[in-house]
C-alpha positions as CSV (number, residue, x, y, z in Angstrom):
1,M,0.1,0.3,-0.1
2,K,1.2,3.4,-1.0
3,I,0.4,5.9,1.8
4,S,1.2,9.9,1.8
5,L,1.8,11.3,5.3
6,Q,3.0,15.0,6.6
7,V,4.9,14.0,9.6
8,N,6.3,17.7,11.2
9,G,5.8,19.2,8.0
10,V,7.7,17.5,5.8
11,D,5.2,15.2,3.2
12,H,6.2,11.4,2.8
13,A,5.5,9.1,0.3
14,L,5.6,5.1,1.9
15,E,5.3,1.6,0.6
16,I,4.0,0.3,3.6
17,A,3.2,-3.6,3.4
18,D,0.5,-3.6,6.1
19,E,-2.0,-1.1,6.4
20,N,-2.3,-2.5,9.8
21,M,0.9,-1.4,10.9
22,P,0.8,0.9,13.8
23,L,1.8,4.1,13.0
24,L,4.3,4.1,15.7
25,W,6.4,1.7,13.8
26,V,6.2,4.2,10.9
27,V,7.3,7.0,12.8
28,R,10.4,5.2,14.6
29,D,11.4,2.3,12.7
30,I,10.8,4.0,8.5
31,L,11.1,7.7,9.3
32,N,13.9,7.2,12.3
33,L,12.2,9.3,14.5
34,K,13.2,8.2,17.9
35,G,11.0,10.5,20.2
36,T,7.9,8.8,19.9
37,K,8.1,5.8,22.6
38,F,6.7,2.3,22.7
39,G,5.9,1.6,26.5
40,C,2.8,-0.8,26.6
41,G,1.8,-1.4,23.4
42,K,-2.2,-1.5,24.4
43,A,-2.7,2.6,24.3
44,A,-2.9,2.7,27.8
45,C,0.4,4.1,29.0
46,G,0.3,6.7,26.6
47,A,4.0,6.8,25.7
48,C,3.7,6.4,22.1
49,T,1.2,9.5,22.1
50,L,1.4,11.9,19.2
51,H,-0.3,14.8,17.6
52,V,-2.8,13.4,14.2
53,D,-4.4,16.8,12.5
54,G,-3.6,18.2,16.1
55,E,-5.9,15.4,17.5
56,A,-3.0,13.4,20.9
57,V,-3.2,9.5,19.4
58,R,-1.9,6.6,21.3
59,S,0.1,5.3,18.0
60,C,1.2,2.2,19.3
61,S,-2.6,1.5,18.6
62,Y,-3.2,3.7,15.7
63,A,-3.3,1.6,12.3
64,V,-1.2,3.8,9.6
65,K,-4.3,3.6,7.0
66,F,-5.9,6.2,9.5
67,A,-2.8,8.3,9.2
68,M,-3.4,8.4,5.2
69,N,-3.0,12.2,4.2
70,K,-3.3,13.6,7.6
71,K,-0.4,16.0,9.4
72,I,1.6,14.0,12.1
73,T,3.6,15.9,15.1
74,T,5.8,14.3,16.7
75,I,8.2,15.3,19.5
76,E,10.5,16.3,17.2
77,G,8.5,19.1,15.7
78,L,6.5,20.3,18.8
79,G,9.5,22.9,19.0
80,N,12.8,23.3,18.8
81,E,16.0,24.4,20.5
82,Q,15.5,27.9,19.5
83,N,11.5,27.9,19.6
84,P,10.4,25.3,22.4
85,H,6.6,25.1,22.9
86,P,5.7,26.3,26.1
87,V,5.1,22.8,27.2
88,Q,8.7,22.1,27.0
89,K,9.5,25.6,28.4
90,A,7.6,24.8,31.3
91,W,9.5,20.8,31.4
92,V,12.8,22.6,31.8
93,E,11.8,25.4,33.9
94,H,10.4,22.8,36.8
95,V,13.1,20.0,36.0
96,V,10.0,17.5,34.7
97,P,12.1,14.7,33.8
98,Q,13.5,11.8,35.6
99,C,14.6,8.9,33.3
100,G,12.3,10.6,30.6
101,Y,11.4,7.6,29.0
102,C,7.7,8.6,29.0
103,Q,8.2,12.6,28.9
104,P,7.6,12.9,25.2
105,G,3.9,11.4,25.4
106,F,2.5,13.4,28.2
107,M,4.4,16.6,26.6
108,M,2.5,15.4,23.6
109,A,-0.7,15.2,25.8
110,I,-0.3,18.3,27.2
111,A,0.0,20.2,24.0
112,A,-3.1,19.0,22.2
113,L,-4.9,20.0,25.7
114,L,-3.6,23.4,25.7
115,S,-4.4,23.7,22.3
116,K,-8.0,23.4,22.9
117,D,-7.8,25.1,26.5
118,P,-4.5,27.3,27.7
119,N,-6.4,27.2,31.2
120,P,-7.4,24.0,32.5
121,S,-8.2,23.1,36.1
122,D,-6.9,20.5,37.8
123,E,-9.9,18.5,37.1
124,E,-9.7,18.9,33.5
125,I,-5.8,18.1,33.7
126,D,-6.8,14.6,35.7
127,K,-9.7,13.9,33.0
128,N,-7.0,14.6,29.9
129,I,-3.9,13.5,30.9
130,I,-4.3,9.8,32.0
131,N,-0.6,8.8,31.1
132,V,1.4,6.8,33.1
133,C,4.9,8.3,34.6
134,R,6.8,5.4,36.6
135,C,9.0,7.8,38.0
136,A,5.9,9.4,39.5
137,T,7.1,12.7,39.0
138,Y,3.2,14.2,38.8
139,Y,3.7,17.1,40.8
140,R,6.2,18.4,39.0
141,M,4.4,17.8,35.8
142,R,1.2,19.4,37.4
143,K,2.9,22.4,38.1
144,A,4.8,22.4,34.6
145,I,1.2,21.8,33.1
146,H,-0.1,25.4,34.8
147,R,3.4,27.0,33.8
148,A,2.6,26.1,30.0
149,G,-0.9,27.1,29.9
150,E,0.6,30.7,31.5
151,L,3.2,30.6,28.3
152,T,0.3,29.6,25.9
153,R,-2.0,32.7,27.1
154,E,0.8,35.0,26.5
155,N,1.7,33.6,23.5
156,L,-2.1,34.1,22.5
157,T,-2.3,37.6,24.0
158,N,1.2,38.7,22.0
159,E,-0.2,36.6,19.0
160,T,-3.3,39.2,19.5
161,T,-1.9,42.6,19.9
162,S,0.9,42.1,17.4
163,S,-2.4,41.4,14.6
């Protein structure tokens, strides 16, 4: 099956043997973008979270055929060193990662949440961010989520006043 994907702003035309292959394997093994992690393989832990057309998706259980002609964003495309995403800035400010394995999935899930609601309550965070961290950095993550929300709101205000 020939499939077209746009990943982190780059168009790819790929020949895929099995259209039911998880998107995670295409991203990691074919496109060599290793930031998205394999965790449980059952869409339960969230380590494999990335964005498909702006929605957080657990890519270990998302067949590549469903991503055809869609825009995919991985942690590598969320921001960069010169222009980090507010979630990435907040993660650094609050020294969130310990082992770091689950962090890309958390950051992608939170970026998707903040794109819809830049000021989520603790209850909304609990309801929407159900990823699992074995290092239990949840307290620092919550502080970083609120900080990322502040940075997102500041960016929105700056965009509004400059246009």
